[in-house]
JSON list of N, CA and C in Angstrom, two decimals:
[
{"chain": "I", "resi": 500, "resn": "MET", "atom": "N", "xyz": [0.90, -1.09, -0.03]},
{"chain": "I", "resi": 500, "resn": "MET", "atom": "CA", "xyz": [0.03, -0.01, 0.02]},
{"chain": "I", "resi": 500, "resn": "MET", "atom": "C", "xyz": [0.87, 1.20, -0.01]},
{"chain": "I", "resi": 501, "resn": "SER", "atom": "N", "xyz": [0.52, 2.28, -0.72]},
{"chain": "I", "resi": 501, "resn": "SER", "atom": "CA", "xyz": [1.34, 3.43, -0.90]},
{"chain": "I", "resi": 501, "resn": "SER", "atom": "C", "xyz": [1.21, 4.38, 0.30]},
{"chain": "I", "resi": 502, "resn": "ILE", "atom": "N", "xyz": [2.17, 5.18, 0.33]},
{"chain": "I", "resi": 502, "resn": "ILE", "atom": "CA", "xyz": [2.10, 6.24, 1.44]},
{"chain": "I", "resi": 502, "resn": "ILE", "atom": "C", "xyz": [0.87, 7.05, 1.48]},
{"chain": "I", "resi": 503, "resn": "LYS", "atom": "N", "xyz": [0.56, 7.58, 0.25]},
{"chain": "I", "resi": 503, "resn": "LYS", "atom": "CA", "xyz": [-0.74, 8.38, 0.04]},
{"chain": "I", "resi": 503, "resn": "LYS", "atom": "C", "xyz": [-1.96, 7.62, 0.40]},
{"chain": "I", "resi": 504, "resn": "GLN", "atom": "N", "xyz": [-2.06, 6.44, 0.10]},
{"chain": "I", "resi": 504, "resn": "GLN", "atom": "CA", "xyz": [-3.22, 5.51, 0.46]},
{"chain": "I", "resi": 504, "resn": "GLN", "atom": "C", "xyz": [-3.40, 5.50, 1.95]},
{"chain": "I", "resi": 505, "resn": "LEU", "atom": "N", "xyz": [-2.16, 5.19, 2.58]},
{"chain": "I", "resi": 505, "resn": "LEU", "atom": "CA", "xyz": [-2.29, 4.97, 4.12]},
{"chain": "I", "resi": 505, "resn": "LEU", "atom": "C", "xyz": [-2.61, 6.45, 4.75]},
{"chain": "I", "resi": 506, "resn": "PHE", "atom": "N", "xyz": [-2.23, 7.45, 4.22]},
{"chain": "I", "resi": 506, "resn": "PHE", "atom": "CA", "xyz": [-2.58, 8.75, 4.77]},
{"chain": "I", "resi": 506, "resn": "PHE", "atom": "C", "xyz": [-4.03, 9.05, 4.66]},
{"chain": "I", "resi": 507, "resn": "GLU", "atom": "N", "xyz": [-4.50, 8.72, 3.45]},
{"chain": "I", "resi": 507, "resn": "GLU", "atom": "CA", "xyz": [-6.00, 8.95, 3.17]},
{"chain": "I", "resi": 507, "resn": "GLU", "atom": "C", "xyz": [-6.77, 8.11, 3.97]},
{"chain": "I", "resi": 508, "resn": "ARG", "atom": "N", "xyz": [-6.42, 6.86, 4.23]},
{"chain": "I", "resi": 508, "resn": "ARG", "atom": "CA", "xyz": [-7.23, 5.97, 5.18]},
{"chain": "I", "resi": 508, "resn": "ARG", "atom": "C", "xyz": [-7.18, 6.42, 6.54]},
{"chain": "I", "resi": 509, "resn": "MET", "atom": "N", "xyz": [-5.98, 6.87, 6.92]},
{"chain": "I", "resi": 509, "resn": "MET", "atom": "CA", "xyz": [-5.81, 7.48, 8.30]},
{"chain": "I", "resi": 509, "resn": "MET", "atom": "C", "xyz": [-6.75, 8.57, 8.53]},
{"chain": "I", "resi": 510, "resn": "SER", "atom": "N", "xyz": [-6.83, 9.42, 7.48]},
{"chain": "I", "resi": 510, "resn": "SER", "atom": "CA", "xyz": [-7.69, 10.68, 7.61]},
{"chain": "I", "resi": 510, "resn": "SER", "atom": "C", "xyz": [-9.15, 10.30, 7.58]},
{"chain": "I", "resi": 511, "resn": "ASP", "atom": "N", "xyz": [-9.43, 9.38, 6.62]},
{"chain": "I", "resi": 511, "resn": "ASP", "atom": "CA", "xyz": [-10.90, 8.95, 6.54]},
{"chain": "I", "resi": 511, "resn": "ASP", "atom": "C", "xyz": [-11.31, 8.29, 7.87]},
{"chain": "I", "resi": 512, "resn": "TYR", "atom": "N", "xyz": [-10.56, 7.38, 8.47]},
{"chain": "I", "resi": 512, "resn": "TYR", "atom": "CA", "xyz": [-11.01, 6.70, 9.68]},
{"chain": "I", "resi": 512, "resn": "TYR", "atom": "C", "xyz": [-11.10, 7.71, 10.87]},
{"chain": "I", "resi": 513, "resn": "ARG", "atom": "N", "xyz": [-10.25, 8.66, 10.87]},
{"chain": "I", "resi": 513, "resn": "ARG", "atom": "CA", "xyz": [-10.33, 9.74, 11.83]},
{"chain": "I", "resi": 513, "resn": "ARG", "atom": "C", "xyz": [-11.64, 10.65, 11.65]},
{"chain": "I", "resi": 514, "resn": "ASN", "atom": "N", "xyz": [-11.76, 10.92, 10.53]},
{"chain": "I", "resi": 514, "resn": "ASN", "atom": "CA", "xyz": [-13.22, 11.76, 10.18]},
{"chain": "I", "resi": 514, "resn": "ASN", "atom": "C", "xyz": [-14.44, 10.82, 10.56]},
{"chain": "I", "resi": 515, "resn": "PHE", "atom": "N", "xyz": [-14.37, 9.57, 10.21]},
{"chain": "I", "resi": 515, "resn": "PHE", "atom": "CA", "xyz": [-15.49, 8.69, 10.56]},
{"chain": "I", "resi": 515, "resn": "PHE", "atom": "C", "xyz": [-15.74, 8.58, 12.03]},
{"chain": "I", "resi": 516, "resn": "GLY", "atom": "N", "xyz": [-14.51, 8.55, 12.85]},
{"chain": "I", "resi": 516, "resn": "GLY", "atom": "CA", "xyz": [-14.61, 8.50, 14.25]},
{"chain": "I", "resi": 516, "resn": "GLY", "atom": "C", "xyz": [-15.32, 9.80, 14.90]},
{"chain": "I", "resi": 517, "resn": "ILE", "atom": "N", "xyz": [-14.84, 10.88, 14.27]},
{"chain": "I", "resi": 517, "resn": "ILE", "atom": "CA", "xyz": [-15.41, 12.18, 14.78]},
{"chain": "I", "resi": 517, "resn": "ILE", "atom": "C", "xyz": [-16.89, 12.28, 14.49]},
{"chain": "I", "resi": 518, "resn": "VAL", "atom": "N", "xyz": [-17.33, 11.86, 13.34]},
{"chain": "I", "resi": 518, "resn": "VAL", "atom": "CA", "xyz": [-18.69, 11.95, 13.07]},
{"chain": "I", "resi": 518, "resn": "VAL", "atom": "C", "xyz": [-19.59, 11.04, 14.09]},
{"chain": "I", "resi": 519, "resn": "LEU", "atom": "N", "xyz": [-19.02, 9.85, 14.09]},
{"chain": "I", "resi": 519, "resn": "LEU", "atom": "CA", "xyz": [-19.69, 8.76, 15.06]},
{"chain": "I", "resi": 519, "resn": "LEU", "atom": "C", "xyz": [-19.66, 9.28, 16.41]},
{"chain": "I", "resi": 520, "resn": "LEU", "atom": "N", "xyz": [-18.77, 9.91, 16.90]},
{"chain": "I", "resi": 520, "resn": "LEU", "atom": "CA", "xyz": [-18.60, 10.60, 18.20]},
{"chain": "I", "resi": 520, "resn": "LEU", "atom": "C", "xyz": [-19.56, 11.56, 18.39]},
{"chain": "I", "resi": 521, "resn": "ALA", "atom": "N", "xyz": [-19.91, 12.52, 17.35]},
{"chain": "I", "resi": 521, "resn": "ALA", "atom": "CA", "xyz": [-20.92, 13.46, 17.42]},
{"chain": "I", "resi": 521, "resn": "ALA", "atom": "C", "xyz": [-22.28, 12.81, 17.52]},
{"chain": "I", "resi": 522, "resn": "VAL", "atom": "N", "xyz": [-22.62, 11.86, 16.71]},
{"chain": "I", "resi": 522, "resn": "VAL", "atom": "CA", "xyz": [-23.85, 11.20, 16.68]},
{"chain": "I", "resi": 522, "resn": "VAL", "atom": "C", "xyz": [-24.05, 10.56, 17.96]},
{"chain": "I", "resi": 523, "resn": "GLY", "atom": "N", "xyz": [-23.16, 9.79, 18.58]},
{"chain": "I", "resi": 523, "resn": "GLY", "atom": "CA", "xyz": [-23.23, 9.20, 19.78]},
{"chain": "I", "resi": 523, "resn": "GLY", "atom": "C", "xyz": [-23.52, 10.09, 20.92]},
{"chain": "I", "resi": 524, "resn": "SER", "atom": "N", "xyz": [-22.91, 11.32, 20.77]},
{"chain": "I", "resi": 524, "resn": "SER", "atom": "CA", "xyz": [-23.25, 12.35, 21.92]},
{"chain": "I", "resi": 524, "resn": "SER", "atom": "C", "xyz": [-24.52, 12.86, 21.81]},
{"chain": "I", "resi": 525, "resn": "LEU", "atom": "N", "xyz": [-25.19, 13.02, 20.60]},
{"chain": "I", "resi": 525, "resn": "LEU", "atom": "CA", "xyz": [-26.55, 13.45, 20.42]},
{"chain": "I", "resi": 525, "resn": "LEU", "atom": "C", "xyz": [-27.42, 12.40, 20.93]},
{"chain": "I", "resi": 526, "resn": "PHE", "atom": "N", "xyz": [-27.22, 11.23, 20.65]},
{"chain": "I", "resi": 526, "resn": "PHE", "atom": "CA", "xyz": [-28.14, 10.17, 21.21]},
{"chain": "I", "resi": 526, "resn": "PHE", "atom": "C", "xyz": [-28.10, 10.10, 22.73]},
{"chain": "I", "resi": 527, "resn": "PHE", "atom": "N", "xyz": [-26.85, 10.42, 23.24]},
{"chain": "I", "resi": 527, "resn": "PHE", "atom": "CA", "xyz": [-26.72, 10.37, 24.70]},
{"chain": "I", "resi": 527, "resn": "PHE", "atom": "C", "xyz": [-27.49, 11.60, 25.28]},
{"chain": "I", "resi": 528, "resn": "LEU", "atom": "N", "xyz": [-27.44, 12.74, 24.66]},
{"chain": "I", "resi": 528, "resn": "LEU", "atom": "CA", "xyz": [-28.16, 13.88, 25.18]},
{"chain": "I", "resi": 528, "resn": "LEU", "atom": "C", "xyz": [-29.67, 13.54, 24.94]},
{"chain": "I", "resi": 529, "resn": "GLY", "atom": "N", "xyz": [-30.20, 12.99, 23.98]},
{"chain": "I", "resi": 529, "resn": "GLY", "atom": "CA", "xyz": [-31.57, 12.55, 23.89]},
{"chain": "I", "resi": 529, "resn": "GLY", "atom": "C", "xyz": [-31.98, 11.64, 24.91]},
{"chain": "I", "resi": 530, "resn": "SER", "atom": "N", "xyz": [-31.03, 10.86, 25.43]},
{"chain": "I", "resi": 530, "resn": "SER", "atom": "CA", "xyz": [-31.51, 9.87, 26.57]},
{"chain": "I", "resi": 530, "resn": "SER", "atom": "C", "xyz": [-31.52, 10.50, 27.97]},
{"chain": "I", "resi": 531, "resn": "ILE", "atom": "N", "xyz": [-30.83, 11.60, 28.13]},
{"chain": "I", "resi": 531, "resn": "ILE", "atom": "CA", "xyz": [-30.83, 12.27, 29.54]},
{"chain": "I", "resi": 531, "resn": "ILE", "atom": "C", "xyz": [-31.78, 13.51, 29.59]},
{"chain": "I", "resi": 532, "resn": "ILE", "atom": "N", "xyz": [-32.07, 14.05, 28.50]},
{"chain": "I", "resi": 532, "resn": "ILE", "atom": "CA", "xyz": [-33.02, 15.24, 28.40]},
{"chain": "I", "resi": 532, "resn": "ILE", "atom": "C", "xyz": [-34.39, 14.60, 28.65]},
{"chain": "I", "resi": 533, "resn": "PRO", "atom": "N", "xyz": [-35.18, 15.18, 29.70]},
{"chain": "I", "resi": 533, "resn": "PRO", "atom": "CA", "xyz": [-36.47, 14.59, 30.06]},
{"chain": "I", "resi": 533, "resn": "PRO", "atom": "C", "xyz": [-37.46, 14.99, 29.00]},
{"chain": "I", "resi": 534, "resn": "SER", "atom": "N", "xyz": [-38.42, 14.05, 28.72]},
{"chain": "I", "resi": 534, "resn": "SER", "atom": "CA", "xyz": [-39.48, 14.31, 27.82]},
{"chain": "I", "resi": 534, "resn": "SER", "atom": "C", "xyz": [-40.74, 13.73, 28.36]},
{"chain": "I", "resi": 535, "resn": "ASP", "atom": "N", "xyz": [-41.93, 14.34, 28.10]},
{"chain": "I", "resi": 535, "resn": "ASP", "atom": "CA", "xyz": [-43.12, 13.95, 28.63]},
{"chain": "I", "resi": 535, "resn": "ASP", "atom": "C", "xyz": [-43.60, 12.47, 28.10]},
{"chain": "I", "resi": 536, "resn": "GLY", "atom": "N", "xyz": [-43.55, 12.42, 26.73]},
{"chain": "I", "resi": 536, "resn": "GLY", "atom": "CA", "xyz": [-43.98, 11.27, 26.01]},
{"chain": "I", "resi": 536, "resn": "GLY", "atom": "C", "xyz": [-42.98, 10.16, 25.99]},
{"chain": "I", "resi": 537, "resn": "GLN", "atom": "N", "xyz": [-41.85, 10.17, 26.56]},
{"chain": "I", "resi": 537, "resn": "GLN", "atom": "CA", "xyz": [-40.71, 9.22, 26.36]},
{"chain": "I", "resi": 537, "resn": "GLN", "atom": "C", "xyz": [-41.02, 7.94, 27.23]},
{"chain": "I", "resi": 538, "resn": "VAL", "atom": "N", "xyz": [-40.99, 6.80, 26.69]},
{"chain": "I", "resi": 538, "resn": "VAL", "atom": "CA", "xyz": [-41.29, 5.65, 27.28]},
{"chain": "I", "resi": 538, "resn": "VAL", "atom": "C", "xyz": [-39.84, 5.05, 27.75]},
{"chain": "I", "resi": 539, "resn": "MET", "atom": "N", "xyz": [-39.80, 4.15, 28.70]},
{"chain": "I", "resi": 539, "resn": "MET", "atom": "CA", "xyz": [-38.51, 3.67, 29.11]},
{"chain": "I", "resi": 539, "resn": "MET", "atom": "C", "xyz": [-37.82, 2.85, 28.06]},
{"chain": "I", "resi": 540, "resn": "VAL", "atom": "N", "xyz": [-38.58, 2.24, 27.16]},
{"chain": "I", "resi": 540, "resn": "VAL", "atom": "CA", "xyz": [-38.07, 1.47, 26.15]},
{"chain": "I", "resi": 540, "resn": "VAL", "atom": "C", "xyz": [-37.39, 2.43, 25.13]},
{"chain": "I", "resi": 541, "resn": "ASP", "atom": "N", "xyz": [-37.76, 3.54, 24.94]},
{"chain": "I", "resi": 541, "resn": "ASP", "atom": "CA", "xyz": [-37.05, 4.60, 24.06]},
{"chain": "I", "resi": 541, "resn": "ASP", "atom": "C", "xyz": [-35.78, 4.95, 24.79]},
{"chain": "I", "resi": 542, "resn": "LYS", "atom": "N", "xyz": [-35.89, 5.20, 25.96]},
{"chain": "I", "resi": 542, "resn": "LYS", "atom": "CA", "xyz": [-34.61, 5.63, 26.66]},
{"chain": "I", "resi": 542, "resn": "LYS", "atom": "C", "xyz": [-33.55, 4.48, 26.61]},
{"chain": "I", "resi": 543, "resn": "TYR", "atom": "N", "xyz": [-34.00, 3.20, 26.59]},
{"chain": "I", "resi": 543, "resn": "TYR", "atom": "CA", "xyz": [-33.05, 2.15, 26.54]},
{"chain": "I", "resi": 543, "resn": "TYR", "atom": "C", "xyz": [-32.39, 1.89, 25.12]},
{"chain": "I", "resi": 544, "resn": "ILE", "atom": "N", "xyz": [-33.36, 2.16, 24.17]},
{"chain": "I", "resi": 544, "resn": "ILE", "atom": "CA", "xyz": [-32.79, 2.14, 22.75]},
{"chain": "I", "resi": 544, "resn": "ILE", "atom": "C", "xyz": [-31.97, 3.40, 22.52]},
{"chain": "I", "resi": 545, "resn": "SER", "atom": "N", "xyz": [-32.13, 4.43, 22.99]},
{"chain": "I", "resi": 545, "resn": "SER", "atom": "CA", "xyz": [-31.21, 5.64, 22.94]},
{"chain": "I", "resi": 545, "resn": "SER", "atom": "C", "xyz": [-29.95, 5.38, 23.63]},
{"chain": "I", "resi": 546, "resn": "VAL", "atom": "N", "xyz": [-29.88, 4.79, 24.78]},
{"chain": "I", "resi": 546, "resn": "VAL", "atom": "CA", "xyz": [-28.67, 4.63, 25.42]},
{"chain": "I", "resi": 546, "resn": "VAL", "atom": "C", "xyz": [-27.95, 3.43, 24.75]},
{"chain": "I", "resi": 547, "resn": "ALA", "atom": "N", "xyz": [-28.63, 2.48, 24.21]},
{"chain": "I", "resi": 547, "resn": "ALA", "atom": "CA", "xyz": [-27.86, 1.42, 23.41]},
{"chain": "I", "resi": 547, "resn": "ALA", "atom": "C", "xyz": [-27.37, 2.03, 22.15]},
{"chain": "I", "resi": 548, "resn": "ALA", "atom": "N", "xyz": [-28.09, 2.75, 21.52]},
{"chain": "I", "resi": 548, "resn": "ALA", "atom": "CA", "xyz": [-27.46, 3.38, 20.22]},
{"chain": "I", "resi": 548, "resn": "ALA", "atom": "C", "xyz": [-26.39, 4.36, 20.55]},
{"chain": "I", "resi": 549, "resn": "SER", "atom": "N", "xyz": [-26.48, 4.98, 21.66]},
{"chain": "I", "resi": 549, "resn": "SER", "atom": "CA", "xyz": [-25.35, 5.99, 22.04]},
{"chain": "I", "resi": 549, "resn": "SER", "atom": "C", "xyz": [-24.08, 5.09, 22.32]},
{"chain": "I", "resi": 550, "resn": "SER", "atom": "N", "xyz": [-24.24, 3.99, 23.06]},
{"chain": "I", "resi": 550, "resn": "SER", "atom": "CA", "xyz": [-23.15, 3.23, 23.47]},
{"chain": "I", "resi": 550, "resn": "SER", "atom": "C", "xyz": [-22.51, 2.55, 22.19]},
{"chain": "I", "resi": 551, "resn": "ALA", "atom": "N", "xyz": [-23.33, 2.08, 21.26]},
{"chain": "I", "resi": 551, "resn": "ALA", "atom": "CA", "xyz": [-22.81, 1.44, 20.08]},
{"chain": "I", "resi": 551, "resn": "ALA", "atom": "C", "xyz": [-22.11, 2.51, 19.20]},
{"chain": "I", "resi": 552, "resn": "PHE", "atom": "N", "xyz": [-22.62, 3.67, 19.01]},
{"chain": "I", "resi": 552, "resn": "PHE", "atom": "CA", "xyz": [-21.86, 4.64, 18.21]},
{"chain": "I", "resi": 552, "resn": "PHE", "atom": "C", "xyz": [-20.63, 4.97, 18.85]},
{"chain": "I", "resi": 553, "resn": "LEU", "atom": "N", "xyz": [-20.51, 5.20, 20.14]},
{"chain": "I", "resi": 553, "resn": "LEU", "atom": "CA", "xyz": [-19.27, 5.55, 20.76]},
{"chain": "I", "resi": 553, "resn": "LEU", "atom": "C", "xyz": [-18.25, 4.43, 20.65]},
{"chain": "I", "resi": 554, "resn": "LEU", "atom": "N", "xyz": [-18.59, 3.12, 20.79]},
{"chain": "I", "resi": 554, "resn": "LEU", "atom": "CA", "xyz": [-17.74, 2.04, 20.70]},
{"chain": "I", "resi": 554, "resn": "LEU", "atom": "C", "xyz": [-17.22, 1.92, 19.34]},
{"chain": "I", "resi": 555, "resn": "ILE", "atom": "N", "xyz": [-18.04, 2.14, 18.31]},
{"chain": "I", "resi": 555, "resn": "ILE", "atom": "CA", "xyz": [-17.64, 2.16, 16.93]},
{"chain": "I", "resi": 555, "resn": "ILE", "atom": "C", "xyz": [-16.54, 3.27, 16.63]},
{"chain": "I", "resi": 556, "resn": "SER", "atom": "N", "xyz": [-16.87, 4.41, 17.27]},
{"chain": "I", "resi": 556, "resn": "SER", "atom": "CA", "xyz": [-16.10, 5.55, 17.09]},
{"chain": "I", "resi": 556, "resn": "SER", "atom": "C", "xyz": [-14.70, 5.31, 17.60]},
{"chain": "I", "resi": 557, "resn": "ILE", "atom": "N", "xyz": [-14.65, 4.62, 18.79]},
{"chain": "I", "resi": 557, "resn": "ILE", "atom": "CA", "xyz": [-13.35, 4.28, 19.48]},
{"chain": "I", "resi": 557, "resn": "ILE", "atom": "C", "xyz": [-12.66, 3.42, 18.42]},
{"chain": "I", "resi": 558, "resn": "GLY", "atom": "N", "xyz": [-13.34, 2.45, 17.78]},
{"chain": "I", "resi": 558, "resn": "GLY", "atom": "CA", "xyz": [-12.63, 1.49, 16.91]},
{"chain": "I", "resi": 558, "resn": "GLY", "atom": "C", "xyz": [-12.08, 2.26, 15.73]},
{"chain": "I", "resi": 559, "resn": "PHE", "atom": "N", "xyz": [-12.79, 3.21, 15.15]},
{"chain": "I", "resi": 559, "resn": "PHE", "atom": "CA", "xyz": [-12.23, 4.03, 14.09]},
{"chain": "I", "resi": 559, "resn": "PHE", "atom": "C", "xyz": [-11.08, 4.80, 14.50]},
{"chain": "I", "resi": 560, "resn": "PHE", "atom": "N", "xyz": [-11.03, 5.29, 15.69]},
{"chain": "I", "resi": 560, "resn": "PHE", "atom": "CA", "xyz": [-10.00, 6.01, 16.09]},
{"chain": "I", "resi": 560, "resn": "PHE", "atom": "C", "xyz": [-8.67, 5.14, 16.30]},
{"chain": "I", "resi": 561, "resn": "ALA", "atom": "N", "xyz": [-8.91, 3.92, 16.80]},
{"chain": "I", "resi": 561, "resn": "ALA", "atom": "CA", "xyz": [-7.84, 2.96, 16.85]},
{"chain": "I", "resi": 561, "resn": "ALA", "atom": "C", "xyz": [-7.28, 2.63, 15.46]},
{"chain": "I", "resi": 562, "resn": "LEU", "atom": "N", "xyz": [-8.14, 2.39, 14.50]},
{"chain": "I", "resi": 562, "resn": "LEU", "atom": "CA", "xyz": [-7.65, 2.11, 13.05]},
{"chain": "I", "resi": 562, "resn": "LEU", "atom": "C", "xyz": [-6.87, 3.34, 12.60]},
{"chain": "I", "resi": 563, "resn": "SER", "atom": "N", "xyz": [-7.37, 4.57, 12.85]},
{"chain": "I", "resi": 563, "resn": "SER", "atom": "CA", "xyz": [-6.61, 5.67, 12.33]},
{"chain": "I", "resi": 563, "resn": "SER", "atom": "C", "xyz": [-5.21, 5.76, 13.10]},
{"chain": "I", "resi": 564, "resn": "LYS", "atom": "N", "xyz": [-5.12, 5.44, 14.31]},
{"chain": "I", "resi": 564, "resn": "LYS", "atom": "CA", "xyz": [-3.74, 5.46, 15.01]},
{"chain": "I", "resi": 564, "resn": "LYS", "atom": "C", "xyz": [-2.91, 4.48, 14.52]},
{"chain": "I", "resi": 565, "resn": "ARG", "atom": "N", "xyz": [-3.56, 3.19, 14.14]},
{"chain": "I", "resi": 565, "resn": "ARG", "atom": "CA", "xyz": [-2.64, 2.15, 13.49]},
{"chain": "I", "resi": 565, "resn": "ARG", "atom": "C", "xyz": [-2.11, 2.58, 12.24]},
{"chain": "I", "resi": 566, "resn": "TYR", "atom": "N", "xyz": [-2.84, 3.26, 11.37]},
{"chain": "I", "resi": 566, "resn": "TYR", "atom": "CA", "xyz": [-2.24, 3.75, 9.99]},
{"chain": "I", "resi": 566, "resn": "TYR", "atom": "C", "xyz": [-1.38, 4.86, 10.29]},
{"chain": "I", "resi": 567, "resn": "ARG", "atom": "N", "xyz": [-1.51, 5.59, 11.29]},
{"chain": "I", "resi": 567, "resn": "ARG", "atom": "CA", "xyz": [-0.65, 6.75, 11.54]},
{"chain": "I", "resi": 567, "resn": "ARG", "atom": "C", "xyz": [0.84, 6.14, 12.12]},
{"chain": "I", "resi": 568, "resn": "ASN", "atom": "N", "xyz": [0.73, 5.08, 12.89]},
{"chain": "I", "resi": 568, "resn": "ASN", "atom": "CA", "xyz": [1.98, 4.50, 13.34]},
{"chain": "I", "resi": 568, "resn": "ASN", "atom": "C", "xyz": [2.65, 3.73, 12.09]},
{"chain": "I", "resi": 569, "resn": "LYS", "atom": "N", "xyz": [1.82, 3.23, 11.20]},
{"chain": "I", "resi": 569, "resn": "LYS", "atom": "CA", "xyz": [2.52, 2.60, 9.98]},
{"chain": "I", "resi": 569, "resn": "LYS", "atom": "C", "xyz": [3.27, 3.69, 9.16]},
{"chain": "I", "resi": 570, "resn": "LEU", "atom": "N", "xyz": [2.63, 4.84, 9.14]},
{"chain": "I", "resi": 570, "resn": "LEU", "atom": "CA", "xyz": [3.26, 5.96, 8.49]},
{"chain": "I", "resi": 570, "resn": "LEU", "atom": "C", "xyz": [4.58, 6.40, 9.13]},
{"chain": "I", "resi": 571, "resn": "ILE", "atom": "N", "xyz": [4.54, 6.55, 10.40]},
{"chain": "I", "resi": 571, "resn": "ILE", "atom": "CA", "xyz": [5.83, 7.06, 11.11]},
{"chain": "I", "resi": 571, "resn": "ILE", "atom": "C", "xyz": [6.87, 5.90, 11.06]},
{"chain": "I", "resi": 572, "resn": "GLU", "atom": "N", "xyz": [6.58, 4.67, 11.05]},
{"chain": "I", "resi": 572, "resn": "GLU", "atom": "CA", "xyz": [7.63, 3.67, 10.95]},
{"chain": "I", "resi": 572, "resn": "GLU", "atom": "C", "xyz": [8.39, 3.80, 9.66]},
{"chain": "I", "resi": 573, "resn": "THR", "atom": "N", "xyz": [7.89, 4.36, 8.56]},
{"chain": "I", "resi": 573, "resn": "THR", "atom": "CA", "xyz": [8.69, 4.51, 7.40]},
{"chain": "I", "resi": 573, "resn": "THR", "atom": "C", "xyz": [9.14, 5.95, 7.28]},
{"chain": "I", "resi": 574, "resn": "GLU", "atom": "N", "xyz": [10.38, 6.02, 6.66]},
{"chain": "I", "resi": 574, "resn": "GLU", "atom": "CA", "xyz": [11.00, 7.37, 6.35]},
{"chain": "I", "resi": 574, "resn": "GLU", "atom": "C", "xyz": [10.24, 8.23, 5.48]},
{"chain": "I", "resi": 575, "resn": "GLU", "atom": "N", "xyz": [9.68, 7.55, 4.41]},
{"chain": "I", "resi": 575, "resn": "GLU", "atom": "CA", "xyz": [8.80, 8.28, 3.53]},
{"chain": "I", "resi": 575, "resn": "GLU", "atom": "C", "xyz": [7.49, 8.75, 4.06]},
{"chain": "I", "resi": 576, "resn": "GLY", "atom": "N", "xyz": [6.95, 7.84, 4.86]},
{"chain": "I", "resi": 576, "resn": "GLY", "atom": "CA", "xyz": [5.65, 8.19, 5.48]},
{"chain": "I", "resi": 576, "resn": "GLY", "atom": "C", "xyz": [5.86, 9.31, 6.70]},
{"chain": "I", "resi": 577, "resn": "LEU", "atom": "N", "xyz": [6.96, 9.26, 7.32]},
{"chain": "I", "resi": 577, "resn": "LEU", "atom": "CA", "xyz": [7.23, 10.29, 8.25]},
{"chain": "I", "resi": 577, "resn": "LEU", "atom": "C", "xyz": [7.27, 11.69, 7.48]},
{"chain": "I", "resi": 578, "resn": "GLU", "atom": "N", "xyz": [8.12, 11.69, 6.36]},
{"chain": "I", "resi": 578, "resn": "GLU", "atom": "CA", "xyz": [8.40, 12.92, 5.66]},
{"chain": "I", "resi": 578, "resn": "GLU", "atom": "C", "xyz": [6.93, 13.37, 5.06]},
{"chain": "I", "resi": 579, "resn": "TYR", "atom": "N", "xyz": [6.06, 12.41, 4.54]},
{"chain": "I", "resi": 579, "resn": "TYR", "atom": "CA", "xyz": [4.77, 12.69, 4.00]},
{"chain": "I", "resi": 579, "resn": "TYR", "atom": "C", "xyz": [4.00, 13.44, 5.07]},
{"chain": "I", "resi": 580, "resn": "LEU", "atom": "N", "xyz": [3.99, 12.98, 6.32]},
{"chain": "I", "resi": 580, "resn": "LEU", "atom": "CA", "xyz": [3.09, 13.53, 7.45]},
{"chain": "I", "resi": 580, "resn": "LEU", "atom": "C", "xyz": [3.64, 14.84, 7.67]},
{"chain": "I", "resi": 581, "resn": "MET", "atom": "N", "xyz": [4.90, 15.07, 7.73]},
{"chain": "I", "resi": 581, "resn": "MET", "atom": "CA", "xyz": [5.43, 16.39, 8.05]},
{"chain": "I", "resi": 581, "resn": "MET", "atom": "C", "xyz": [5.16, 17.44, 6.92]},
{"chain": "I", "resi": 582, "resn": "ASN", "atom": "N", "xyz": [5.01, 17.00, 5.76]},
{"chain": "I", "resi": 582, "resn": "ASN", "atom": "CA", "xyz": [4.66, 18.08, 4.68]},
{"chain": "I", "resi": 582, "resn": "ASN", "atom": "C", "xyz": [3.18, 18.24, 4.41]},
{"chain": "I", "resi": 583, "resn": "GLN", "atom": "N", "xyz": [2.23, 17.43, 5.07]},
{"chain": "I", "resi": 583, "resn": "GLN", "atom": "CA", "xyz": [0.86, 17.55, 4.98]},
{"chain": "I", "resi": 583, "resn": "GLN", "atom": "C", "xyz": [0.35, 18.39, 6.02]},
{"chain": "I", "resi": 584, "resn": "LYS", "atom": "N", "xyz": [-0.81, 19.01, 5.73]},
{"chain": "I", "resi": 584, "resn": "LYS", "atom": "CA", "xyz": [-1.42, 19.78, 6.85]},
{"chain": "I", "resi": 584, "resn": "LYS", "atom": "C", "xyz": [-2.13, 18.77, 7.81]},
{"chain": "I", "resi": 585, "resn": "ARG", "atom": "N", "xyz": [-2.45, 19.18, 8.86]},
{"chain": "I", "resi": 585, "resn": "ARG", "atom": "CA", "xyz": [-2.90, 18.31, 9.96]},
{"chain": "I", "resi": 585, "resn": "ARG", "atom": "C", "xyz": [-4.31, 17.85, 9.36]},
{"chain": "I", "resi": 586, "resn": "PRO", "atom": "N", "xyz": [-4.43, 16.53, 9.49]},
{"chain": "I", "resi": 586, "resn": "PRO", "atom": "CA", "xyz": [-5.74, 15.84, 9.08]},
{"chain": "I", "resi": 586, "resn": "PRO", "atom": "C", "xyz": [-6.80, 16.28, 10.05]}
]
């Protein structure tokens, strides 16, 4: 796999993690904000969805870190990271 592909995957996984973290946070806020018509089943679904999105987000951040470490291990990858703007 080329250096550019590794960098693009690292950036993509980081962006996926950020989006899923935001969605998980919104689901969490939906579960803690009181509502008159909210049933306990709705709260459980919201908490489960929040937990799932947050766990998947952590997985994407771990993948991004793995690709970043692969880039840092090589001389060309480290140089490519130094020349790129922060992802």
